[in-house]
Coordinates of C-alpha atoms (C1' of nucleotides) in Angstrom, one line a residue:
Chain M
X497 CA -9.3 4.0 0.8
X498 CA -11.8 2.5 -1.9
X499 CA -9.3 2.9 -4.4
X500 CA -6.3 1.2 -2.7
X501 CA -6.3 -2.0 -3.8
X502 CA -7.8 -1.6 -6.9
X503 CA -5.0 1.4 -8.1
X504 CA -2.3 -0.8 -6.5
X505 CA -2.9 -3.9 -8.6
X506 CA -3.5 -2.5 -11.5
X507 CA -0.8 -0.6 -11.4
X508 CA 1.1 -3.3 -10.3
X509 CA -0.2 -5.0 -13.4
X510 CA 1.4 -2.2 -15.5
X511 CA 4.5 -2.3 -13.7
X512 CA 4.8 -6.0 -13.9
X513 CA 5.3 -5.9 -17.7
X514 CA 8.3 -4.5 -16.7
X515 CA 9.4 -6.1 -14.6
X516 CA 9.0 -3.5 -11.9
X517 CA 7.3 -2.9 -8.7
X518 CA 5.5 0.0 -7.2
X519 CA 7.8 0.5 -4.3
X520 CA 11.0 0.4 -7.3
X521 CA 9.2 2.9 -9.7
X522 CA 8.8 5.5 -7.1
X523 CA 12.3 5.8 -6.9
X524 CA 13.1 5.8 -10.3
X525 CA 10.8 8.6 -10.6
X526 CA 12.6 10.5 -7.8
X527 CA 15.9 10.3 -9.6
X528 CA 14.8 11.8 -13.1
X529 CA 13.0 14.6 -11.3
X530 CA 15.7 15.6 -8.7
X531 CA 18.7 14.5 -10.1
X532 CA 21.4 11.9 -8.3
X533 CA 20.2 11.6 -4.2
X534 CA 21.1 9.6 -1.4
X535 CA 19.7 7.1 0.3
X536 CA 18.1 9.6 3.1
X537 CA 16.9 11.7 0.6
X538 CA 15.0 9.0 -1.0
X539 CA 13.8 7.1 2.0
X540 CA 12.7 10.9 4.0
X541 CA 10.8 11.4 0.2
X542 CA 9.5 7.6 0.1
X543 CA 8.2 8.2 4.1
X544 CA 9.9 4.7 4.4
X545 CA 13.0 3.7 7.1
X546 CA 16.6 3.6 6.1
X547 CA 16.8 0.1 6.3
X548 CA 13.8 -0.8 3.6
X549 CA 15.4 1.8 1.2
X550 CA 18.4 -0.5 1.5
X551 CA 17.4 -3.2 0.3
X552 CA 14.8 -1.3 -2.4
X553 CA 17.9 0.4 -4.0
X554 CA 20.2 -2.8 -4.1
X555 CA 17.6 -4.4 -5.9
X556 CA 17.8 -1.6 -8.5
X557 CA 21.0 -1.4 -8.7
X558 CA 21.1 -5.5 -9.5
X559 CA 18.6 -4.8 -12.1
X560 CA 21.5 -2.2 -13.4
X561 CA 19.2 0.7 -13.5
X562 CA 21.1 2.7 -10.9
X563 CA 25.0 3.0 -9.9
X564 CA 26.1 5.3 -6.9
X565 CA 28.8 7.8 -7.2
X566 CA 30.8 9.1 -4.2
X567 CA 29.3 12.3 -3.0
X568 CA 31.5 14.6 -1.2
X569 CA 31.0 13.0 2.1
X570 CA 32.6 9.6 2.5
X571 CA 29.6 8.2 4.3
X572 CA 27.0 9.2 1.8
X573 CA 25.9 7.2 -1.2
X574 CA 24.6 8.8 -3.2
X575 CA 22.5 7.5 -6.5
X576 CA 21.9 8.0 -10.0
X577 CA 20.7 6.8 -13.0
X578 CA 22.3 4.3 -15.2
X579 CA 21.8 4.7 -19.2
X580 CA 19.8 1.6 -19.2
X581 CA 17.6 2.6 -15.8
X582 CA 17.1 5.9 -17.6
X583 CA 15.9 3.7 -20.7
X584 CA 13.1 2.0 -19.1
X585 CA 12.0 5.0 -17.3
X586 CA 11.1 6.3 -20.3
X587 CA 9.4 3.1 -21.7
X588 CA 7.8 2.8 -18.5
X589 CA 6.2 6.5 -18.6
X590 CA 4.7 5.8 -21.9
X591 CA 2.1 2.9 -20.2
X592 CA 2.1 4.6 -16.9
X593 CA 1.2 8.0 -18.9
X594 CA -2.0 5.9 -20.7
X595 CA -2.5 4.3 -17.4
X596 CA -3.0 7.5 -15.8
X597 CA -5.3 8.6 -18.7
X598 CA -7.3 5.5 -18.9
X599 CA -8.4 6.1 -15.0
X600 CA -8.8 10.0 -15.3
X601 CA -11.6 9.0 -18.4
X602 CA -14.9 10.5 -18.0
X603 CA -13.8 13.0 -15.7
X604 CA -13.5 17.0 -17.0
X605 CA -10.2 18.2 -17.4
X606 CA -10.5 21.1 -14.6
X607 CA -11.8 18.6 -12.4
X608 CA -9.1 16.6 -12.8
X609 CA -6.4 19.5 -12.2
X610 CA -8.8 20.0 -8.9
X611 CA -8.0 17.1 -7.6
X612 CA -4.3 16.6 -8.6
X613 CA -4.1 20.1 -6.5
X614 CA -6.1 18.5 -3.3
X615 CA -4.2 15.9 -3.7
X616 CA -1.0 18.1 -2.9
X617 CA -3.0 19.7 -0.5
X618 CA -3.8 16.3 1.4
X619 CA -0.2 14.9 0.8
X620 CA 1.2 17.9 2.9
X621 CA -1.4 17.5 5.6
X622 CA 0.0 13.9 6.0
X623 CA 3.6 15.0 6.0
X624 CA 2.6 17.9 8.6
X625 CA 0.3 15.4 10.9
X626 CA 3.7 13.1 10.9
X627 CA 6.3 15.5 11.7
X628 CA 4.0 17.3 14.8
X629 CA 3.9 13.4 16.4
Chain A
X141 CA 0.6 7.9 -6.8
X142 CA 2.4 10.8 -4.5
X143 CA 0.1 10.1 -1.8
X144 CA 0.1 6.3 -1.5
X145 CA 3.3 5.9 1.0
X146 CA 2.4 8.9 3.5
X147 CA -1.3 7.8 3.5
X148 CA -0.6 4.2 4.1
X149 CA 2.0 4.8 6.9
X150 CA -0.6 7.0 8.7
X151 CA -3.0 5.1 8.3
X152 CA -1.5 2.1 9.7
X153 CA -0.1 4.1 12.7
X154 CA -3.4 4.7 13.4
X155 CA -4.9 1.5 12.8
X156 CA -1.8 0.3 14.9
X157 CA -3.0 2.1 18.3
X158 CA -5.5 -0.8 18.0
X159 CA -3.3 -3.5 16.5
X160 CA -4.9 -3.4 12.9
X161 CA -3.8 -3.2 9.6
X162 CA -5.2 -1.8 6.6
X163 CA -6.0 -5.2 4.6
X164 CA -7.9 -6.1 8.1
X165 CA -9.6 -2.9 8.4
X166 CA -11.3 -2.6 5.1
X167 CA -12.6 -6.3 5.7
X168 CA -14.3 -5.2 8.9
X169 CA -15.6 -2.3 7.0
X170 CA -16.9 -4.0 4.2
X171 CA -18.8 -6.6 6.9
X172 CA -20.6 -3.9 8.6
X173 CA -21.4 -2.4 5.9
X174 CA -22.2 -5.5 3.6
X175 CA -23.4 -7.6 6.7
X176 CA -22.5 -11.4 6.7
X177 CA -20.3 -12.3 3.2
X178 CA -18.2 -15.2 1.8
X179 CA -14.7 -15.1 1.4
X180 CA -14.9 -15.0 -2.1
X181 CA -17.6 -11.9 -2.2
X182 CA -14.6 -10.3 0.0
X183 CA -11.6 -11.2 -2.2
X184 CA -13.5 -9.6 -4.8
X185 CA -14.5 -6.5 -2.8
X186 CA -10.9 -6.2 -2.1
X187 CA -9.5 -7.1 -5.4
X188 CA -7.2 -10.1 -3.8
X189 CA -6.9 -13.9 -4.7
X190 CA -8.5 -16.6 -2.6
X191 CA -5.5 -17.6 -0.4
X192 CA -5.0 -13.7 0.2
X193 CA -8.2 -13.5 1.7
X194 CA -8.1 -17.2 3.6
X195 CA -5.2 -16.2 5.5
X196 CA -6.0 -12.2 6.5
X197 CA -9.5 -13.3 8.0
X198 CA -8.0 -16.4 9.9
X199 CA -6.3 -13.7 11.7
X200 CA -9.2 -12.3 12.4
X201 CA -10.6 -15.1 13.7
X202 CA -7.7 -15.3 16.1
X203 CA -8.2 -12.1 17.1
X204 CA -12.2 -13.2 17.7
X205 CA -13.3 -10.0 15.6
X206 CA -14.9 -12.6 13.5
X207 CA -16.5 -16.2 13.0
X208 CA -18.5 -18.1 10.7
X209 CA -21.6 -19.3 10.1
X210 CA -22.7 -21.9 7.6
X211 CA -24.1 -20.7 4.3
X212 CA -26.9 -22.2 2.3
X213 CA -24.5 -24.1 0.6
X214 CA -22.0 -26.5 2.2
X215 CA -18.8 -25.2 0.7
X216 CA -19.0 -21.6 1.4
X217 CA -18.2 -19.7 4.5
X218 CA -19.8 -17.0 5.8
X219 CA -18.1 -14.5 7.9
X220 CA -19.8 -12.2 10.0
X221 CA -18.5 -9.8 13.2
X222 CA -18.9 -10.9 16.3
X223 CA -20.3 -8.9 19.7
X224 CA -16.1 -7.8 20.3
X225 CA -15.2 -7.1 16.2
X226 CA -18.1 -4.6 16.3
X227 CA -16.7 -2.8 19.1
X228 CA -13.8 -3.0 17.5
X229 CA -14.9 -1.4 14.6
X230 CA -17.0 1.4 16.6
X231 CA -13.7 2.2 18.7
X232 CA -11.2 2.5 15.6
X233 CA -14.0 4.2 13.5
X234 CA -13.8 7.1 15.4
X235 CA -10.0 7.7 15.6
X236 CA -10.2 7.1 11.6
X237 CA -13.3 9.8 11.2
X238 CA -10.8 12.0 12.9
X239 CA -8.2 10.8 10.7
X240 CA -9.7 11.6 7.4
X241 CA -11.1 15.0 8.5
X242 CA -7.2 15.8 9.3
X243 CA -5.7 14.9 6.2
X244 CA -9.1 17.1 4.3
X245 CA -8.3 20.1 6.3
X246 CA -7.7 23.2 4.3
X247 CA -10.0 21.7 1.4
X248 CA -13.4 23.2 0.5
X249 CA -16.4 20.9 1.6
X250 CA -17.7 21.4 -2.0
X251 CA -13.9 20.1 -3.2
X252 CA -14.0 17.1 -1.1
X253 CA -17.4 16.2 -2.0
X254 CA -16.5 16.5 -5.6
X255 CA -13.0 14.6 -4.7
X256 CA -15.1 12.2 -3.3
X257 CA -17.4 11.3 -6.1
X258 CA -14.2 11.4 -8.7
X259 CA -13.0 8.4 -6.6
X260 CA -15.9 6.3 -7.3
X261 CA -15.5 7.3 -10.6
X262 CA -11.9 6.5 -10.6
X263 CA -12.5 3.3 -8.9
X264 CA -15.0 2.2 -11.4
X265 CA -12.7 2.8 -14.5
X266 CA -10.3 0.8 -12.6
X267 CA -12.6 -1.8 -12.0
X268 CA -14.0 -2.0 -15.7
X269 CA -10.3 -2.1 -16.9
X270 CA -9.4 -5.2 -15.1
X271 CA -12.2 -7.2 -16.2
X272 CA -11.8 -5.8 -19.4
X273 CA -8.4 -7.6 -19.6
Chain G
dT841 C1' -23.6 -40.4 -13.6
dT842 C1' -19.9 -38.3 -15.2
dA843 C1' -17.6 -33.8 -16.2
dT844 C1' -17.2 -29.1 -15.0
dT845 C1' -17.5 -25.2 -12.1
dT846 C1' -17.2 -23.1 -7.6
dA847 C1' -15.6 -22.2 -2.6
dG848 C1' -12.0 -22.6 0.1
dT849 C1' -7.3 -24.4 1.6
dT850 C1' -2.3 -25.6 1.6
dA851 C1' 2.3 -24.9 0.4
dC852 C1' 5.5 -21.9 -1.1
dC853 C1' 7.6 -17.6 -3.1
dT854 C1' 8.3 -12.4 -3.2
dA855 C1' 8.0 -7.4 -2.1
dA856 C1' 8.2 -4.3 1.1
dG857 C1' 7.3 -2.5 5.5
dC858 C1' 9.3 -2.4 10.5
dT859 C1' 12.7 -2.3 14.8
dA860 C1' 17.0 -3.1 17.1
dA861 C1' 21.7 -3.1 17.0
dC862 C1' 25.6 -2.0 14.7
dC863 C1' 29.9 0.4 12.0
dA864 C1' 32.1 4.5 9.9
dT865 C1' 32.4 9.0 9.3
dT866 C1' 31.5 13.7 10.3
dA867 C1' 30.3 17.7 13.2
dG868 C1' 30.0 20.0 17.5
dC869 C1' 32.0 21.4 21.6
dC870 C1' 35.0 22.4 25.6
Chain D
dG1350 C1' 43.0 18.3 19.7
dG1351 C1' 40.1 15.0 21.5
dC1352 C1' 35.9 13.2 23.2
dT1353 C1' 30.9 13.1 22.3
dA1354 C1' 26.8 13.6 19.3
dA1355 C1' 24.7 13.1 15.2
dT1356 C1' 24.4 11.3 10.6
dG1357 C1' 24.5 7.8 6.6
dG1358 C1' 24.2 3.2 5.8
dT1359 C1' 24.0 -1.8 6.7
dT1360 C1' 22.8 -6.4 8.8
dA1361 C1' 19.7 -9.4 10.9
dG1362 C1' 15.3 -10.9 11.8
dC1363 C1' 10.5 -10.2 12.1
dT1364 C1' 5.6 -9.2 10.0
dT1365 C1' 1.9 -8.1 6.6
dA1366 C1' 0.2 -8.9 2.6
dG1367 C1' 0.3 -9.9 -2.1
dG1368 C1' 0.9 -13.7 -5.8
dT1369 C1' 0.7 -19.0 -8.3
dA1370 C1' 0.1 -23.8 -8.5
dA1371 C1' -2.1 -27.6 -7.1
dC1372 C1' -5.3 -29.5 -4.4
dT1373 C1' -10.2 -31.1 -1.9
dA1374 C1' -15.1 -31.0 -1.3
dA1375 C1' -19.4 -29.8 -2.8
dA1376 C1' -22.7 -28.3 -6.2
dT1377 C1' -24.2 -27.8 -11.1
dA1378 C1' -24.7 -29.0 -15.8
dA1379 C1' -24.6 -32.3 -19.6

DNA sequence: TTATTTAGTTACCTAAGCTAACCATTAGCC
DNA sequence: GGCTAATGGTTAGCTTAGGTAACTAAATAA
């Protein structure tokens, strides 16, 4: 909670050299790690509604980082990469990478892989608490 | 980074059971814990512009959570809870206590202590970056 | 006493959430 | 096979919450 604001605008910040925002990155980062997805996929991932991952992902694709190939069901779209989207992903992980670094600084390194565990830990306690609503 | 969306959306579905939102929450906080504060000692609490700030605790003025008294000096405006926004606050701290020991469970006490204390330190670096720009 | 800084506001833009209502397509079922 | 459900996505319209630029009023500094 103390660190909301002050994570998202810096990394905002970081983004923002890019030309990117946080909400944009995220799915970026979904589609180099798991390959081409739909728009459910991304959105149930995201915890966001259909209708904001709409509009998330046409923005994307404007920007020419993402295209969508038929998938084998004629009412899924489903997305991938573009060359160019898979260009600045990389850019992009180079300053997130030493974004991620500069915060981490000062704390030990077993610590650190502590916390990025918990962190896990927490994220499936959230996912849990909102599926048993 | 993998936490932010299934925190926030929690979060604000519980803050919504008492029609707040996170920006208006932490502002609450910070008055009861801070006491009375201008909007700019807020704004920088919270890592926002002015006009952020101006506009999130006019709504909480409308919701009569908070008013203002007059500062020393004639510019500045001092916000402060009222008899109803502490109430508030007590009501919706409790659900949130509840909240956070949820999304801990599973986690060693001696983990989330040390989790807790990497924050501050995560927030500071954060902190010391920005101005550092 | 003039110039500069500080606190706050107004106006306007954008990203990114949400719900409600909808269309198309597919899957399930009798 | 043909109706009904469920599923994937979109459109429209709302809200919160962030940002800049440009401003006023008051206080401080030169």
């Amino acid at each position: 909670m103390l660190m909301y604001r002050p994570f998202e605008s810096q990394l905002n910040q970081e983004l923002g050299k890019h030309g990117l925002h946080r909400a944009q990155w995220t799915i970026l980062y979904y589609l180099v790690n798991e390959g081409p997805s739909t728009l459910v996929e991304l959105a149930h991932y995201q915890r966001v509604e259909k209708p904001t991952m709409t509009r998330t992902v046409s923005r994307l694709e404007e920007l020419g980082y993402v295209d969508h190939i038929p998938g084998k069901d004629r009412r899924e779209k489903r997305m991938q990469l573009t060359a160019e989207g898979t260009k600045v992903y990389k850019k992009v992980r180079v300053t997130i990478d030493k974004f991620e670094q500069e915060i981490l600084e000062g704390i030990p390194e077993d610590t650190q892989q502590l916390i990025i565990e918990s962190m896990k830990a927490i994220r499936m306690n959230l996912i849990n608490k909102e599926s048993a609503k």
